Structure formats: structure tokens, C-alpha cells
Amino acid sequence: MLYRGEKIKLLRFCNSCSFSIAIFALQKKLCMIPKINFDDIRPFNDSEVDKYIQLLLNEPRFQHILEFIFKEKEKIANAQVALLHIHTIRDLQYKFVYQLINELILKRSTDGLTSSGLENLDKSKSYLFISNHRDIILDSAMLNYLIVLEGMNTTEIAIGNNLLIENWIEYAVKLNRAFVVRRNLPAREMLMASKKLSEYIRRNITKKNNSVWIAQREGRTKDGFDKTQIALLKMLNLSNINEFGEGFKELQIVPISISYEIEPCGISKVNELYKKNTEGFEKTQEDDLRSMGHGLVNPKGRVHFAFGKPITDQIDVFAKEATIGEQIEKLGDYIDQQIYRNFKLWPNNYIAEDLLNNSNTNSSHYTKDQYNKFCILLEDALTSISGDKETIRSMFLQMYVNPLLNQRKSLNGADNG
């Protein structure tokens, strides 16, 4: 027979044994998890900067880019020398790239870049920025430019391997903290690549305190209707070893609404969409390369980035849904609603709706001069794109109208709720 004191001692011993066994099992499980090699998707690190800048400068196509940007021989030579004196990723971005963005893009092809909502973010924390996608290069480039001005570190950027058309493009983007999203793989390989990508993003945010940017969908929005792909959120969940709520909370998702007064590559987007609908058109790598170039130099008017608040408490509500599929659907809908509501609408959005409906209902939102300028954009599209003019007209206008309709519907839904 055991006395009361002995029973307590035995109970404590058994409890400690159970705890020790649990810890041992957990350690064993962790040891069984293979170390993942991210070398095929990660950006370059500081020790690789010298090598890849040299390779970049030896690429003839990159030399053409420098000539296009700087025009004069002396300025081209100065840029080459400046690059050779850069030895870290941070110096490349702060001393070269962001000056380039300011001079080449902001001053030459926009009427100003503004932002809102950055005050809601903690500069010492990392986030997963998920935004609508309008331009191949500019969306992420301008995002990083803005957060650097706020004293935050630049984000790592997701880029599809389909855009790494030439060696110099891969060198340039990986030197600028881009990591690769592998696409168009067989089903089994796609699953493995998605798991690796998911783990890479989660480790960046939770372990390395690095923010990450990824578009809400694969490919740019062609019709102005922004919608988060559920497949993206399912990919993010592949690395989640916790419950739905805890796993998504730790990612600190921040929706971003990117709004261009003049749609980047608007005419080519409508042309591509029209040809796809009428001819079954499939774009090529050359089309992507052309879009990159046009996006840099085409007029964009005013540009605004609206940063939402980190999605945390709302996830507890989504977690009450019965299945993981329903939980992810709710999260996707919430991201969309934040992007719609925070989207900066311009006079062009209201003009397009009036033109589409043959009305002047929105006339208080624009001036006669703004109306005339947008009509010139529309006429350029009708002149440039071959095909049925009425269909092309409708598609071009709808590209500007959809953000207005989405915001209106989202706000009405909030009022009704």
C-alpha cells in the first residue's frame, strides 16, 4: 500500500515521464523532417553579388537596357562603374535600383506615387503582402520603393519562372530579392514545388523576419476584375503544421490595393483578351517581354498603393467554418473585399462607366478636360486593335469600370451586413 505522499511522488514521476516521452517524440519527429534546399528558387545572397553583377554586365541584352535607360555613353559608363562597386544586395537596391525607379519610372511615366495605410504596420515586423496584379514589374518595384521610404526593409518578391526568359532577367530579379514560383509542371512535381514554395514563404516571415510580396493571382488582371485565386491560399496552407487559424495568423497577411490612373499596357491587355476570346490566342514569352518593357515606359498617370490592416482577428471567425475548404474560401473573400474597398478610384473609372452606359450619372467625379483625355485613350485602343469595334470598346471600358463596380458592391454589402 502507498501512503498519500508516496502516491503524489509517483504521480509526479509519471507525469514527468509522459512529458519527457512527448518531448522526445517531438524531437524525433522534427529530426525526421528533411532539410529543404531552396537554392533553385531563392534570391541571390551577398556572397553572390559580385559574380552575378559581372555576368549581368557581360550580357549583350542588358547592355541594350542600359543604353535604353541612360541614352548617353558617359551615363552608361557611369552606371557600369557604379554596379561594379556594389557588393551587397542592400547597396544594390538602395544605391542603384531605387534611384533608377525614381528617375526612369516615377518621373518619366507617372504623375506621382502615393500610398495610404502604412501607419497600420509595425516596421519591426514581417508581413505577407498580397495584392492585385496589374503590371509585371511595377507592382512589386513600387511597393518596395514605398516601404523603403518608410524605413522598412524591402520584401522578397515572387516571380513566375515563365518570366525568366533570358539569363540577364534571372540575374537582375534574383539580385533584387526575387524568388521563383515554378509553373506549368506535371501534377506530382507541381505539388512538391508548391510545398517547397509554401515552406519558403512561411520560413521567411516566421523565422527570418523577412516580408514577402505575392500577387493574388497568376498573371496580371486583364479586365480590371481583381480576384484572389483560392489555389494561392491552399498553397500557403501546405506548410501549416498548426490549426487553420494559427497557421494563417502567423503569416500576417496584408492586402494591398494597387491602383493606376491609366491602366499599364491597357491596349495590349484588351488586345490579348479579345484575341483569346475570338481566336483562342495563347501569349508567348516574347509577349511577356514586350509587356515588361511597355509597362516601364507607358504613361500611367497617378498611382496609389493602399495598404490594408494585417488579417488576424478575422481569421478566428473563418476558422468556425466546417471544412478547411470553406475556411480558405472565407479568407479569400475577405482579402478581395479589402482590396475592393481600399482601391483608389480615379476620374477615368467614373468616365468609363458613363461612356459604357451612355449617361452622365458620374459627372460630378470628373472634369470636361479629364473626360476628353480619356476619350483619346479609348480612341487609341479602337484604332490600335483589329476586330469588332463595339466589342473592343466595351472591353476597354469594362477594364476601368470593374474596380468601381467591385468597390460599390463591396461597400453595399458591408452596409447591408
mmCIF file of N, CA and C in Angstrom, residues 134-138 220-222 260 262-273 287-300 381 385 396 399-400:
data_model
loop_
_atom_site.group_PDB
_atom_site.id
_atom_site.type_symbol
_atom_site.label_atom_id
_atom_site.label_comp_id
_atom_site.label_asym_id
_atom_site.label_seq_id
_atom_site.Cartn_x
_atom_site.Cartn_y
_atom_site.Cartn_z
ATOM 1 N N ARG A 134 -1.389 44.221 -61.638
ATOM 2 C CA ARG A 134 -1.677 44.982 -62.848
ATOM 3 C C ARG A 134 -0.471 45.102 -63.781
ATOM 4 N N ASP A 135 0.751 45.045 -63.233
ATOM 5 C CA ASP A 135 1.938 45.180 -64.080
ATOM 6 C C ASP A 135 3.013 44.204 -63.619
ATOM 7 N N ILE A 136 3.692 43.591 -64.576
ATOM 8 C CA ILE A 136 4.662 42.528 -64.286
ATOM 9 C C ILE A 136 5.763 43.006 -63.350
ATOM 10 N N ILE A 137 6.340 44.153 -63.646
ATOM 11 C CA ILE A 137 7.482 44.652 -62.881
ATOM 12 C C ILE A 137 7.097 45.709 -61.860
ATOM 13 N N LEU A 138 6.215 46.627 -62.266
ATOM 14 C CA LEU A 138 5.980 47.832 -61.462
ATOM 15 C C LEU A 138 5.303 47.566 -60.125
ATOM 16 N N ARG A 220 -1.310 38.927 -64.743
ATOM 17 C CA ARG A 220 -1.938 40.228 -64.493
ATOM 18 C C ARG A 220 -3.445 40.170 -64.763
ATOM 19 N N THR A 221 -4.182 41.009 -64.050
ATOM 20 C CA THR A 221 -5.601 41.171 -64.342
ATOM 21 C C THR A 221 -5.748 41.898 -65.667
ATOM 22 N N LYS A 222 -6.461 41.282 -66.599
ATOM 23 C CA LYS A 222 -6.625 41.891 -67.935
ATOM 24 C C LYS A 222 -7.901 42.718 -68.041
ATOM 25 N N TYR A 260 -3.747 52.207 -60.709
ATOM 26 C CA TYR A 260 -3.126 53.072 -61.710
ATOM 27 C C TYR A 260 -4.216 53.918 -62.372
ATOM 28 N N ILE A 262 -4.042 55.371 -65.262
ATOM 29 C CA ILE A 262 -4.080 54.841 -66.629
ATOM 30 C C ILE A 262 -3.562 53.414 -66.572
ATOM 31 N N GLU A 263 -4.381 52.481 -66.988
ATOM 32 C CA GLU A 263 -4.040 51.064 -66.894
ATOM 33 C C GLU A 263 -2.733 50.765 -67.633
ATOM 34 N N PRO A 264 -1.732 50.194 -66.939
ATOM 35 C CA PRO A 264 -0.474 49.847 -67.614
ATOM 36 C C PRO A 264 -0.732 48.836 -68.740
ATOM 37 N N CYS A 265 -0.216 49.135 -69.910
ATOM 38 C CA CYS A 265 -0.384 48.230 -71.056
ATOM 39 C C CYS A 265 -1.865 47.951 -71.343
ATOM 40 N N GLY A 266 -2.715 48.947 -71.095
ATOM 41 C CA GLY A 266 -4.154 48.752 -71.233
ATOM 42 C C GLY A 266 -4.567 48.273 -72.614
ATOM 43 N N ILE A 267 -3.989 48.875 -73.653
ATOM 44 C CA ILE A 267 -4.368 48.493 -75.013
ATOM 45 C C ILE A 267 -3.944 47.061 -75.319
ATOM 46 N N SER A 268 -2.722 46.694 -74.932
ATOM 47 C CA SER A 268 -2.249 45.331 -75.211
ATOM 48 C C SER A 268 -3.021 44.300 -74.389
ATOM 49 N N LYS A 269 -3.476 44.676 -73.191
ATOM 50 C CA LYS A 269 -4.284 43.753 -72.386
ATOM 51 C C LYS A 269 -5.615 43.460 -73.071
ATOM 52 N N VAL A 270 -6.264 44.514 -73.547
ATOM 53 C CA VAL A 270 -7.546 44.320 -74.230
ATOM 54 C C VAL A 270 -7.343 43.537 -75.525
ATOM 55 N N ASN A 271 -6.269 43.843 -76.237
ATOM 56 C CA ASN A 271 -5.960 43.128 -77.480
ATOM 57 C C ASN A 271 -5.770 41.636 -77.206
ATOM 58 N N GLU A 272 -5.019 41.329 -76.144
ATOM 59 C CA GLU A 272 -4.770 39.928 -75.783
ATOM 60 C C GLU A 272 -6.061 39.233 -75.385
ATOM 61 N N LEU A 273 -6.885 39.920 -74.593
ATOM 62 C CA LEU A 273 -8.141 39.340 -74.133
ATOM 63 C C LEU A 273 -9.111 39.127 -75.304
ATOM 64 N N ASP A 287 5.695 38.026 -75.841
ATOM 65 C CA ASP A 287 4.616 38.916 -75.396
ATOM 66 C C ASP A 287 4.885 39.412 -73.980
ATOM 67 N N ASP A 288 5.334 38.504 -73.105
ATOM 68 C CA ASP A 288 5.661 38.890 -71.728
ATOM 69 C C ASP A 288 6.815 39.901 -71.700
ATOM 70 N N LEU A 289 7.832 39.640 -72.523
ATOM 71 C CA LEU A 289 8.990 40.531 -72.573
ATOM 72 C C LEU A 289 8.568 41.918 -73.057
ATOM 73 N N ARG A 290 7.696 41.949 -74.054
ATOM 74 C CA ARG A 290 7.201 43.207 -74.582
ATOM 75 C C ARG A 290 6.385 43.961 -73.521
ATOM 76 N N SER A 291 5.583 43.227 -72.764
ATOM 77 C CA SER A 291 4.773 43.840 -71.709
ATOM 78 C C SER A 291 5.636 44.443 -70.611
ATOM 79 N N MET A 292 6.732 43.760 -70.278
ATOM 80 C CA MET A 292 7.661 44.309 -69.275
ATOM 81 C C MET A 292 8.180 45.668 -69.721
ATOM 82 N N GLY A 293 8.615 45.742 -70.973
ATOM 83 C CA GLY A 293 9.166 46.988 -71.488
ATOM 84 C C GLY A 293 8.132 48.089 -71.574
ATOM 85 N N HIS A 294 6.953 47.760 -72.111
ATOM 86 C CA HIS A 294 5.894 48.763 -72.243
ATOM 87 C C HIS A 294 5.441 49.270 -70.877
ATOM 88 N N GLY A 295 5.369 48.362 -69.897
ATOM 89 C CA GLY A 295 4.951 48.767 -68.562
ATOM 90 C C GLY A 295 5.874 49.798 -67.953
ATOM 91 N N LEU A 296 7.155 49.707 -68.259
ATOM 92 C CA LEU A 296 8.128 50.653 -67.705
ATOM 93 C C LEU A 296 7.964 52.051 -68.280
ATOM 94 N N VAL A 297 7.662 52.145 -69.567
ATOM 95 C CA VAL A 297 7.710 53.452 -70.236
ATOM 96 C C VAL A 297 6.344 54.056 -70.549
ATOM 97 N N ASN A 298 5.282 53.237 -70.623
ATOM 98 C CA ASN A 298 3.960 53.782 -70.962
ATOM 99 C C ASN A 298 3.455 54.732 -69.876
ATOM 100 N N PRO A 299 2.706 55.774 -70.245
ATOM 101 C CA PRO A 299 2.125 56.689 -69.245
ATOM 102 C C PRO A 299 1.183 55.940 -68.308
ATOM 103 N N LYS A 300 1.280 56.270 -67.019
ATOM 104 C CA LYS A 300 0.449 55.595 -66.025
ATOM 105 C C LYS A 300 -0.405 56.556 -65.211
ATOM 106 N N ALA A 381 -7.233 52.937 -78.426
ATOM 107 C CA ALA A 381 -7.479 51.493 -78.336
ATOM 108 C C ALA A 381 -8.252 51.002 -79.552
ATOM 109 N N ILE A 385 -6.393 48.228 -82.102
ATOM 110 C CA ILE A 385 -6.798 46.821 -82.010
ATOM 111 C C ILE A 385 -7.717 46.467 -83.178
ATOM 112 N N PHE A 396 -12.578 47.569 -73.354
ATOM 113 C CA PHE A 396 -11.676 48.609 -72.844
ATOM 114 C C PHE A 396 -12.342 49.377 -71.701
ATOM 115 N N MET A 399 -12.697 47.354 -68.405
ATOM 116 C CA MET A 399 -11.443 47.247 -67.665
ATOM 117 C C MET A 399 -11.344 48.348 -66.601
ATOM 118 N N TYR A 400 -11.879 49.522 -66.903
ATOM 119 C CA TYR A 400 -11.871 50.633 -65.950
ATOM 120 C C TYR A 400 -13.102 50.628 -65.041
#
